[in-house]
Each structure stands twice: as C-alpha cells, then as structure tokens.
mmCIF file of C-alpha atoms in Angstrom:
data_model
loop_
_atom_site.group_PDB
_atom_site.id
_atom_site.type_symbol
_atom_site.label_atom_id
_atom_site.label_comp_id
_atom_site.label_asym_id
_atom_site.label_seq_id
_atom_site.Cartn_x
_atom_site.Cartn_y
_atom_site.Cartn_z
ATOM 1 C CA UNK A 3 11.873 -24.730 10.741
ATOM 2 C CA UNK A 4 8.131 -24.817 10.086
ATOM 3 C CA UNK A 5 6.567 -23.594 6.836
ATOM 4 C CA UNK A 6 5.068 -20.602 8.646
ATOM 5 C CA UNK A 7 8.427 -19.634 10.142
ATOM 6 C CA UNK A 8 10.119 -20.034 6.768
ATOM 7 C CA UNK A 9 7.579 -17.760 5.082
ATOM 8 C CA UNK A 10 7.519 -15.184 7.869
ATOM 9 C CA UNK A 11 11.248 -14.883 8.561
ATOM 10 C CA UNK A 12 12.776 -15.717 5.180
ATOM 11 C CA UNK A 13 10.441 -15.611 2.188
ATOM 12 C CA UNK A 14 8.416 -12.572 3.246
ATOM 13 C CA UNK A 15 11.428 -10.248 3.705
ATOM 14 C CA UNK A 16 12.925 -11.527 0.432
ATOM 15 C CA UNK A 17 9.614 -11.011 -1.360
ATOM 16 C CA UNK A 18 9.276 -7.465 -0.031
ATOM 17 C CA UNK A 19 12.857 -6.665 -1.079
ATOM 18 C CA UNK A 20 12.185 -7.989 -4.600
ATOM 19 C CA UNK A 21 8.957 -5.968 -4.854
ATOM 20 C CA UNK A 22 10.774 -2.783 -3.854
ATOM 21 C CA UNK A 23 13.630 -3.690 -6.208
ATOM 22 C CA UNK A 24 11.016 -4.011 -8.958
ATOM 23 C CA UNK A 25 9.773 -0.534 -8.101
ATOM 24 C CA UNK A 26 13.330 0.755 -8.395
ATOM 25 C CA UNK A 27 13.661 -0.864 -11.832
ATOM 26 C CA UNK A 28 10.824 1.371 -13.048
ATOM 27 C CA UNK A 29 12.326 4.559 -11.597
ATOM 28 C CA UNK A 30 14.756 7.155 -12.870
ATOM 29 C CA UNK A 31 15.857 10.461 -11.384
ATOM 30 C CA UNK A 32 13.356 12.063 -13.792
ATOM 31 C CA UNK A 33 10.523 10.512 -11.805
ATOM 32 C CA UNK A 34 11.559 12.488 -8.736
ATOM 33 C CA UNK A 35 11.848 15.688 -10.756
ATOM 34 C CA UNK A 36 8.105 15.379 -11.393
ATOM 35 C CA UNK A 37 7.658 16.588 -7.823
ATOM 36 C CA UNK A 38 8.331 20.030 -9.286
ATOM 37 C CA UNK A 39 6.041 19.327 -12.245
ATOM 38 C CA UNK A 40 3.072 18.175 -10.119
ATOM 39 C CA UNK A 41 3.682 19.824 -6.716
ATOM 40 C CA UNK A 42 -0.011 20.202 -5.858
ATOM 41 C CA UNK A 43 -0.829 16.576 -6.688
ATOM 42 C CA UNK A 44 2.222 15.247 -4.837
ATOM 43 C CA UNK A 45 1.334 17.253 -1.722
ATOM 44 C CA UNK A 46 -2.290 16.077 -1.878
ATOM 45 C CA UNK A 47 -1.180 12.468 -2.326
ATOM 46 C CA UNK A 48 1.097 12.690 0.710
ATOM 47 C CA UNK A 49 -1.586 14.505 2.709
ATOM 48 C CA UNK A 50 -4.095 11.748 2.001
ATOM 49 C CA UNK A 51 -1.585 8.982 2.692
ATOM 50 C CA UNK A 52 0.064 10.302 5.836
ATOM 51 C CA UNK A 53 -2.704 12.254 7.581
ATOM 52 C CA UNK A 54 -6.193 11.719 6.154
ATOM 53 C CA UNK A 55 -6.134 7.924 5.744
ATOM 54 C CA UNK A 56 -4.846 7.236 9.289
ATOM 55 C CA UNK A 57 -7.504 9.594 10.686
ATOM 56 C CA UNK A 58 -10.211 7.815 8.699
ATOM 57 C CA UNK A 59 -8.863 4.469 9.918
ATOM 58 C CA UNK A 60 -9.008 5.614 13.561
ATOM 59 C CA UNK A 61 -12.600 6.814 13.119
ATOM 60 C CA UNK A 62 -13.604 3.503 11.500
ATOM 61 C CA UNK A 63 -11.928 1.474 14.259
ATOM 62 C CA UNK A 64 -13.783 3.473 16.913
ATOM 63 C CA UNK A 65 -17.159 3.437 15.131
ATOM 64 C CA UNK A 66 -17.007 -0.334 14.612
ATOM 65 C CA UNK A 67 -15.543 -0.880 18.101
ATOM 66 C CA UNK A 68 -12.745 -3.130 16.839
ATOM 67 C CA UNK A 69 -10.672 -5.004 19.392
ATOM 68 C CA UNK A 70 -7.128 -3.603 19.923
ATOM 69 C CA UNK A 71 -5.393 -6.244 17.775
ATOM 70 C CA UNK A 72 -7.584 -5.735 14.721
ATOM 71 C CA UNK A 73 -7.587 -1.963 15.209
ATOM 72 C CA UNK A 74 -3.790 -1.914 15.207
ATOM 73 C CA UNK A 75 -3.802 -4.160 12.131
ATOM 74 C CA UNK A 76 -6.038 -1.640 10.347
ATOM 75 C CA UNK A 77 -3.689 1.196 11.355
ATOM 76 C CA UNK A 78 -0.643 -0.686 10.004
ATOM 77 C CA UNK A 79 -2.523 -1.033 6.735
ATOM 78 C CA UNK A 80 -3.539 2.639 6.696
ATOM 79 C CA UNK A 81 0.062 3.717 7.284
ATOM 80 C CA UNK A 82 1.469 1.558 4.479
ATOM 81 C CA UNK A 83 2.202 3.380 1.199
ATOM 82 C CA UNK A 84 0.640 2.694 -2.182
ATOM 83 C CA UNK A 85 1.770 -0.365 -4.077
ATOM 84 C CA UNK A 86 3.044 -0.743 -7.649
ATOM 85 C CA UNK A 87 -0.314 -2.301 -8.596
ATOM 86 C CA UNK A 88 -1.786 1.195 -8.411
ATOM 87 C CA UNK A 89 0.023 1.994 -11.659
ATOM 88 C CA UNK A 90 -1.857 -0.761 -13.509
ATOM 89 C CA UNK A 91 -5.282 0.380 -12.333
ATOM 90 C CA UNK A 92 -4.390 3.996 -13.040
ATOM 91 C CA UNK A 93 -3.462 3.043 -16.599
ATOM 92 C CA UNK A 94 -6.739 1.165 -17.032
ATOM 93 C CA UNK A 95 -8.770 4.095 -15.688
ATOM 94 C CA UNK A 96 -6.850 6.594 -17.871
ATOM 95 C CA UNK A 97 -5.024 8.200 -14.985
ATOM 96 C CA UNK A 98 -1.642 9.901 -15.057
ATOM 97 C CA UNK A 99 0.625 6.853 -14.705
ATOM 98 C CA UNK A 100 3.798 8.978 -14.613
ATOM 99 C CA UNK A 101 2.384 10.754 -11.559
ATOM 100 C CA UNK A 102 1.521 7.363 -10.051
ATOM 101 C CA UNK A 103 5.116 6.203 -10.379
ATOM 102 C CA UNK A 104 6.354 9.358 -8.684
ATOM 103 C CA UNK A 105 3.725 9.117 -5.938
ATOM 104 C CA UNK A 106 4.542 5.454 -5.251
ATOM 105 C CA UNK A 107 8.250 6.231 -4.975
ATOM 106 C CA UNK A 108 7.704 9.348 -2.851
ATOM 107 C CA UNK A 109 5.180 7.675 -0.549
ATOM 108 C CA UNK A 110 7.375 4.594 -0.113
ATOM 109 C CA UNK A 111 10.353 6.693 0.946
ATOM 110 C CA UNK A 112 8.264 8.982 3.139
ATOM 111 C CA UNK A 113 6.662 5.928 4.789
ATOM 112 C CA UNK A 114 10.052 4.918 6.196
ATOM 113 C CA UNK A 115 9.540 7.738 8.703
ATOM 114 C CA UNK A 116 5.746 8.147 8.858
ATOM 115 C CA UNK A 117 4.815 4.465 9.149
ATOM 116 C CA UNK A 118 6.689 3.721 12.417
ATOM 117 C CA UNK A 119 5.338 6.965 13.907
ATOM 118 C CA UNK A 120 1.718 6.137 13.007
ATOM 119 C CA UNK A 121 2.028 2.513 14.146
ATOM 120 C CA UNK A 122 3.563 3.493 17.481
ATOM 121 C CA UNK A 123 0.930 6.182 18.132
ATOM 122 C CA UNK A 124 -1.814 3.717 17.234
ATOM 123 C CA UNK A 125 -0.266 1.098 19.498
ATOM 124 C CA UNK A 126 -0.248 3.528 22.426
ATOM 125 C CA UNK A 127 -3.858 4.529 21.748
ATOM 126 C CA UNK A 128 -5.417 1.113 21.164
ATOM 127 C CA UNK A 129 -3.120 -1.008 23.382
ATOM 128 C CA UNK A 130 -1.730 1.326 26.074
ATOM 129 C CA UNK A 131 -1.068 -1.553 28.484
ATOM 130 C CA UNK A 132 1.042 -3.581 26.052
ATOM 131 C CA UNK A 133 4.374 -1.784 25.893
ATOM 132 C CA UNK A 134 5.954 -4.544 23.813
ATOM 133 C CA UNK A 135 3.748 -3.762 20.801
ATOM 134 C CA UNK A 136 5.255 -1.174 18.505
ATOM 135 C CA UNK A 137 8.159 -0.517 16.189
ATOM 136 C CA UNK A 138 11.309 0.173 18.160
ATOM 137 C CA UNK A 139 14.478 1.577 16.556
ATOM 138 C CA UNK A 140 15.830 -1.787 15.436
ATOM 139 C CA UNK A 141 12.566 -2.709 13.726
ATOM 140 C CA UNK A 142 12.351 0.737 12.107
ATOM 141 C CA UNK A 143 15.842 0.121 10.739
ATOM 142 C CA UNK A 144 14.636 -3.126 9.162
ATOM 143 C CA UNK A 145 11.793 -1.239 7.458
ATOM 144 C CA UNK A 146 14.318 1.305 6.187
ATOM 145 C CA UNK A 147 16.608 -1.435 4.866
ATOM 146 C CA UNK A 148 13.906 -3.462 3.113
ATOM 147 C CA UNK A 149 12.178 -0.435 1.566
ATOM 148 C CA UNK A 150 14.865 2.039 0.587
ATOM 149 C CA UNK A 151 17.928 -0.035 -0.294
ATOM 150 C CA UNK A 152 16.214 -2.315 -2.866
ATOM 151 C CA UNK A 153 14.652 0.759 -4.516
ATOM 152 C CA UNK A 154 18.059 2.433 -4.815
ATOM 153 C CA UNK A 155 19.627 -0.785 -6.134
ATOM 154 C CA UNK A 156 16.821 -1.135 -8.687
ATOM 155 C CA UNK A 157 17.369 2.445 -9.874
ATOM 156 C CA UNK A 158 21.086 1.771 -10.302
ATOM 157 C CA UNK A 159 20.383 -1.358 -12.356
ATOM 158 C CA UNK A 160 17.812 0.525 -14.432
ATOM 159 C CA UNK A 161 20.289 3.270 -15.212
ATOM 160 C CA UNK A 162 22.981 0.806 -16.288
ATOM 161 C CA UNK A 163 20.797 -1.739 -18.102
ATOM 162 C CA UNK A 164 17.426 -0.427 -19.287
ATOM 163 C CA UNK A 165 16.672 -3.562 -21.306
ATOM 164 C CA UNK A 166 17.021 -5.757 -18.227
ATOM 165 C CA UNK A 167 14.653 -3.462 -16.331
ATOM 166 C CA UNK A 168 12.006 -3.690 -19.031
ATOM 167 C CA UNK A 169 12.320 -7.477 -19.310
ATOM 168 C CA UNK A 170 12.212 -7.959 -15.530
ATOM 169 C CA UNK A 171 9.145 -5.771 -14.953
ATOM 170 C CA UNK A 172 6.510 -8.394 -15.802
ATOM 171 C CA UNK A 173 8.152 -11.338 -13.927
ATOM 172 C CA UNK A 174 8.560 -9.172 -10.803
ATOM 173 C CA UNK A 175 4.886 -8.177 -10.879
ATOM 174 C CA UNK A 176 3.783 -11.787 -11.312
ATOM 175 C CA UNK A 177 6.117 -12.881 -8.520
ATOM 176 C CA UNK A 178 4.787 -10.121 -6.253
ATOM 177 C CA UNK A 179 1.192 -11.215 -6.806
ATOM 178 C CA UNK A 180 1.937 -14.914 -6.244
ATOM 179 C CA UNK A 181 3.921 -14.271 -3.057
ATOM 180 C CA UNK A 182 1.200 -12.013 -1.680
ATOM 181 C CA UNK A 183 -1.351 -14.729 -2.453
ATOM 182 C CA UNK A 184 0.726 -17.369 -0.631
ATOM 183 C CA UNK A 185 1.205 -15.089 2.374
ATOM 184 C CA UNK A 186 -2.523 -14.373 2.561
ATOM 185 C CA UNK A 187 -3.331 -18.093 2.392
ATOM 186 C CA UNK A 188 -0.804 -18.870 5.160
ATOM 187 C CA UNK A 189 -2.163 -16.085 7.375
ATOM 188 C CA UNK A 190 -5.707 -17.361 6.848
ATOM 189 C CA UNK A 191 -4.754 -20.982 7.541
ATOM 190 C CA UNK A 192 -2.907 -20.027 10.718
ATOM 191 C CA UNK A 193 -5.935 -18.101 11.993
ATOM 192 C CA UNK A 194 -8.549 -20.504 10.600
ATOM 193 C CA UNK A 195 -10.055 -21.218 14.024
ATOM 194 C CA UNK A 196 -10.965 -17.565 14.526
ATOM 195 C CA UNK A 197 -11.263 -16.648 10.841
ATOM 196 C CA UNK A 198 -15.064 -16.508 10.629
ATOM 197 C CA UNK A 199 -15.246 -14.326 13.727
ATOM 198 C CA UNK A 200 -12.456 -12.086 12.462
ATOM 199 C CA UNK A 201 -14.027 -11.584 9.034
ATOM 200 C CA UNK A 202 -17.388 -10.874 10.630
ATOM 201 C CA UNK A 203 -15.752 -8.248 12.844
ATOM 202 C CA UNK A 204 -13.312 -6.569 10.465
ATOM 203 C CA UNK A 205 -14.726 -7.365 7.008
ATOM 204 C CA UNK A 206 -17.146 -4.437 6.781
ATOM 205 C CA UNK A 207 -14.735 -1.915 8.374
ATOM 206 C CA UNK A 208 -12.047 -2.918 5.856
ATOM 207 C CA UNK A 209 -14.492 -2.561 2.956
ATOM 208 C CA UNK A 210 -15.598 0.862 4.224
ATOM 209 C CA UNK A 211 -11.973 1.939 4.608
ATOM 210 C CA UNK A 212 -11.139 0.737 1.105
ATOM 211 C CA UNK A 213 -14.064 2.570 -0.509
ATOM 212 C CA UNK A 214 -13.356 5.687 1.555
ATOM 213 C CA UNK A 215 -9.692 5.633 0.488
ATOM 214 C CA UNK A 216 -10.565 5.465 -3.208
ATOM 215 C CA UNK A 217 -13.387 7.988 -2.886
ATOM 216 C CA UNK A 218 -11.487 10.612 -0.922
ATOM 217 C CA UNK A 219 -8.384 10.060 -3.026
ATOM 218 C CA UNK A 220 -10.423 11.096 -6.061
ATOM 219 C CA UNK A 221 -12.864 13.614 -4.551
ATOM 220 C CA UNK A 222 -10.401 15.822 -2.684
ATOM 221 C CA UNK A 223 -8.155 16.540 -5.698
ATOM 222 C CA UNK A 224 -11.231 17.023 -7.901
ATOM 223 C CA UNK A 225 -12.723 19.593 -5.526
ATOM 224 C CA UNK A 226 -9.375 21.403 -5.509
ATOM 225 C CA UNK A 227 -9.430 21.578 -9.331
ATOM 226 C CA UNK A 228 -6.695 19.016 -9.944
ATOM 227 C CA UNK A 229 -6.895 17.631 -13.540
ATOM 228 C CA UNK A 230 -8.952 14.456 -13.860
ATOM 229 C CA UNK A 231 -6.029 12.212 -14.865
ATOM 230 C CA UNK A 232 -4.052 13.359 -11.810
ATOM 231 C CA UNK A 233 -7.056 12.871 -9.518
ATOM 232 C CA UNK A 234 -7.387 9.292 -10.772
ATOM 233 C CA UNK A 235 -3.686 8.689 -10.108
ATOM 234 C CA UNK A 236 -4.011 9.970 -6.532
ATOM 235 C CA UNK A 237 -7.138 7.866 -5.934
ATOM 236 C CA UNK A 238 -5.400 4.679 -7.034
ATOM 237 C CA UNK A 239 -2.299 5.535 -5.034
ATOM 238 C CA UNK A 240 -4.131 6.025 -1.729
ATOM 239 C CA UNK A 241 -6.682 3.268 -2.380
ATOM 240 C CA UNK A 242 -4.267 0.471 -3.312
ATOM 241 C CA UNK A 243 -1.813 -0.221 -0.505
ATOM 242 C CA UNK A 244 1.418 -2.166 -0.354
ATOM 243 C CA UNK A 245 -0.187 -5.116 1.390
ATOM 244 C CA UNK A 246 3.056 -7.085 1.451
ATOM 245 C CA UNK A 247 4.751 -4.379 3.522
ATOM 246 C CA UNK A 248 1.820 -4.224 5.955
ATOM 247 C CA UNK A 249 1.793 -8.009 6.342
ATOM 248 C CA UNK A 250 5.587 -8.062 6.771
ATOM 249 C CA UNK A 251 5.383 -5.536 9.610
ATOM 250 C CA UNK A 252 2.560 -7.450 11.288
ATOM 251 C CA UNK A 253 3.910 -10.988 10.933
ATOM 252 C CA UNK A 254 7.676 -10.539 10.974
ATOM 253 C CA UNK A 255 8.418 -7.376 12.952
ATOM 254 C CA UNK A 256 5.509 -7.561 15.400
ATOM 255 C CA UNK A 257 5.187 -11.362 15.319
ATOM 256 C CA UNK A 258 1.411 -11.518 15.023
ATOM 257 C CA UNK A 259 -0.576 -13.256 12.297
ATOM 258 C CA UNK A 260 -3.783 -11.774 13.720
ATOM 259 C CA UNK A 261 -2.396 -8.280 13.079
ATOM 260 C CA UNK A 262 -1.862 -9.237 9.438
ATOM 261 C CA UNK A 263 -5.466 -10.275 8.763
ATOM 262 C CA UNK A 264 -6.825 -6.752 8.046
ATOM 263 C CA UNK A 265 -4.062 -6.208 5.465
ATOM 264 C CA UNK A 266 -4.607 -9.683 4.000
ATOM 265 C CA UNK A 267 -8.339 -9.078 3.647
ATOM 266 C CA UNK A 268 -7.767 -5.611 2.208
ATOM 267 C CA UNK A 269 -5.283 -7.008 -0.321
ATOM 268 C CA UNK A 270 -8.035 -9.272 -1.666
ATOM 269 C CA UNK A 271 -10.843 -6.706 -1.631
ATOM 270 C CA UNK A 272 -8.867 -3.874 -3.227
ATOM 271 C CA UNK A 273 -8.459 -5.725 -6.531
ATOM 272 C CA UNK A 274 -12.239 -5.912 -6.932
ATOM 273 C CA UNK A 275 -13.135 -2.464 -5.574
ATOM 274 C CA UNK A 276 -10.381 -0.769 -7.594
ATOM 275 C CA UNK A 277 -11.591 -2.603 -10.703
ATOM 276 C CA UNK A 278 -15.207 -1.486 -10.144
ATOM 277 C CA UNK A 279 -14.020 2.050 -9.363
ATOM 278 C CA UNK A 280 -11.984 2.091 -12.577
ATOM 279 C CA UNK A 281 -15.046 1.090 -14.638
ATOM 280 C CA UNK A 282 -17.105 3.832 -12.973
ATOM 281 C CA UNK A 283 -14.401 6.392 -13.777
ATOM 282 C CA UNK A 284 -14.211 5.250 -17.397
ATOM 283 C CA UNK A 285 -17.973 5.503 -17.849
ATOM 284 C CA UNK A 286 -18.182 8.916 -16.197
ATOM 285 C CA UNK A 287 -15.276 10.077 -18.340
ATOM 286 C CA UNK A 288 -17.084 9.036 -21.531
ATOM 287 C CA UNK A 289 -20.197 10.945 -20.431
ATOM 288 C CA UNK A 290 -18.125 14.081 -19.877
ATOM 289 C CA UNK A 291 -16.694 13.745 -23.385
ATOM 290 C CA UNK A 292 -20.156 13.690 -24.972
ATOM 291 C CA UNK A 293 -21.254 17.042 -26.506
#
C-alpha cells in the first residue's frame, strides 16, 4: 500500500470521523433548540449554504471558464458545510458563537442530503458525458456514516462525560488542522506536475468565491436586519468550509486528486481571508460604538 493510498483510503476517513466526533463533543440537545431561538438566522444560514453558494460557484466556474474537473471540484467545495474552525473566527470577530455551533451542526446534518444532490447536478452539468462521475447511493451512504454517526457518538460522550469533552476539544482541533495540512501537501505533491497550471487557472476563482462567501454571508443578514453578532456568525459559517469533507469526497469517493485541489487551495486561503475579514469587522464595530 502506497502512502497516498494509505492516506486516501484509511487516514482521511478516520480523520473526518474524528473531526465530526469532535463536533459532537461540543454539542448538546440545547444547541438544536436554538433553531427556535434564532429561526431567521438559521434559515438564512441554510439558504446561503445550500442555494446561494452553489449558484455563486456555478457563475464563477462559467465566468472563469474552468475545465470540467476543476469546476466540479469547486462545486464539491461549495456544497460542503461549514467547519468547526468557523467557531474560532466567530469568537475572534465577536460573533454569536452559540449560533455558530448550531449552524455548523445543522448544516452538517443537512449536507448529508444536499451535498450529494448538488454534486450530482454539477456533475451532469459540467461533465455530461462522464456518467461514472457522481455520488451514487453507496457513496452517499458513506457520507452519511462518516458525518452523522460520529456526531451522534460525540454527543453521547459529551452527555455522559462533560470533562472528557472539554479536555478533548483542543487536541481534536489540533489533530484536525494537522491532518488537513498533511492531506493538502499530499494532494499538491501528487499533482505537482500540473500544479502551476492548476493554481493559475483556479487560484483567482477560488479567492473570488471565498471573498464572496464571506461577504454575502455577512451582507445578506445585515440587510435583513439580523443582529450584528448573528450576521458575523453566518458569515463565518458560510465562508469557512469543511475542507476535509470536500477533499474526502474528491479523493476517496470520487477517486480524483485533481478534484481535491480547489478544496485544498480554499482550505489554505480561507485562514488568511477570514482573519483579514475578522479584523475589518472588529474595526468597523469599534467605529459604530463611538459616540
């Protein structure tokens, strides 16, 4: 077994399961009851994640005339839910972290159904002649297993042993970051011969998509009079994706490292853009507080 095969077929699924387990460790049934507390924000978050972001991604793919493989890779990324890292940036930018936790959980569960649908529609649109590309029932079942079951298990552990959950939170986050970094490096090494061409082709579209995700995630709720802290939470949720899930779908379920490159590149860029966006929000917030 080669290193690439080991990472793709063994370590990547395990890593994704641990990340989702870590999400479950931070959840309680109270987090889902917040759907009733923040119904408008939850609906807007889901609307952005499931409908607006995929539409923006399609427009960007068409405007930049991306080849079918990279276009499908962008769509897999767009369909992936927000990642737990969104909570950290939301906290830094003074967003509603409790709402972030609820949005991450809700989006992750909803993505079990929306993600295969979006990926399959995108596959038919961008690669109509390649019937083998797409998420068939068996692959959808794998997504369901690796997303939902670890979350439920984590919630059970959290309910029975809160101290363990609190102590495990930091190691799981560090592990998640390190695994994602290794996966990105492997994907880049495997595609090193075409890397420069790929970055030149998809780099700007990915950056535009990232900025658009953060911007719309904040602007739409703000225009609809959602409180600032909730708008920040939504922006971070729709702007910071679960890159590990997107890469898992591309590399393991669809068997293509090239499909994973948009998600890998996005996973690097989003840390910087989200950080800059957070600083901008903090500064604008201080100006609003001035008499």
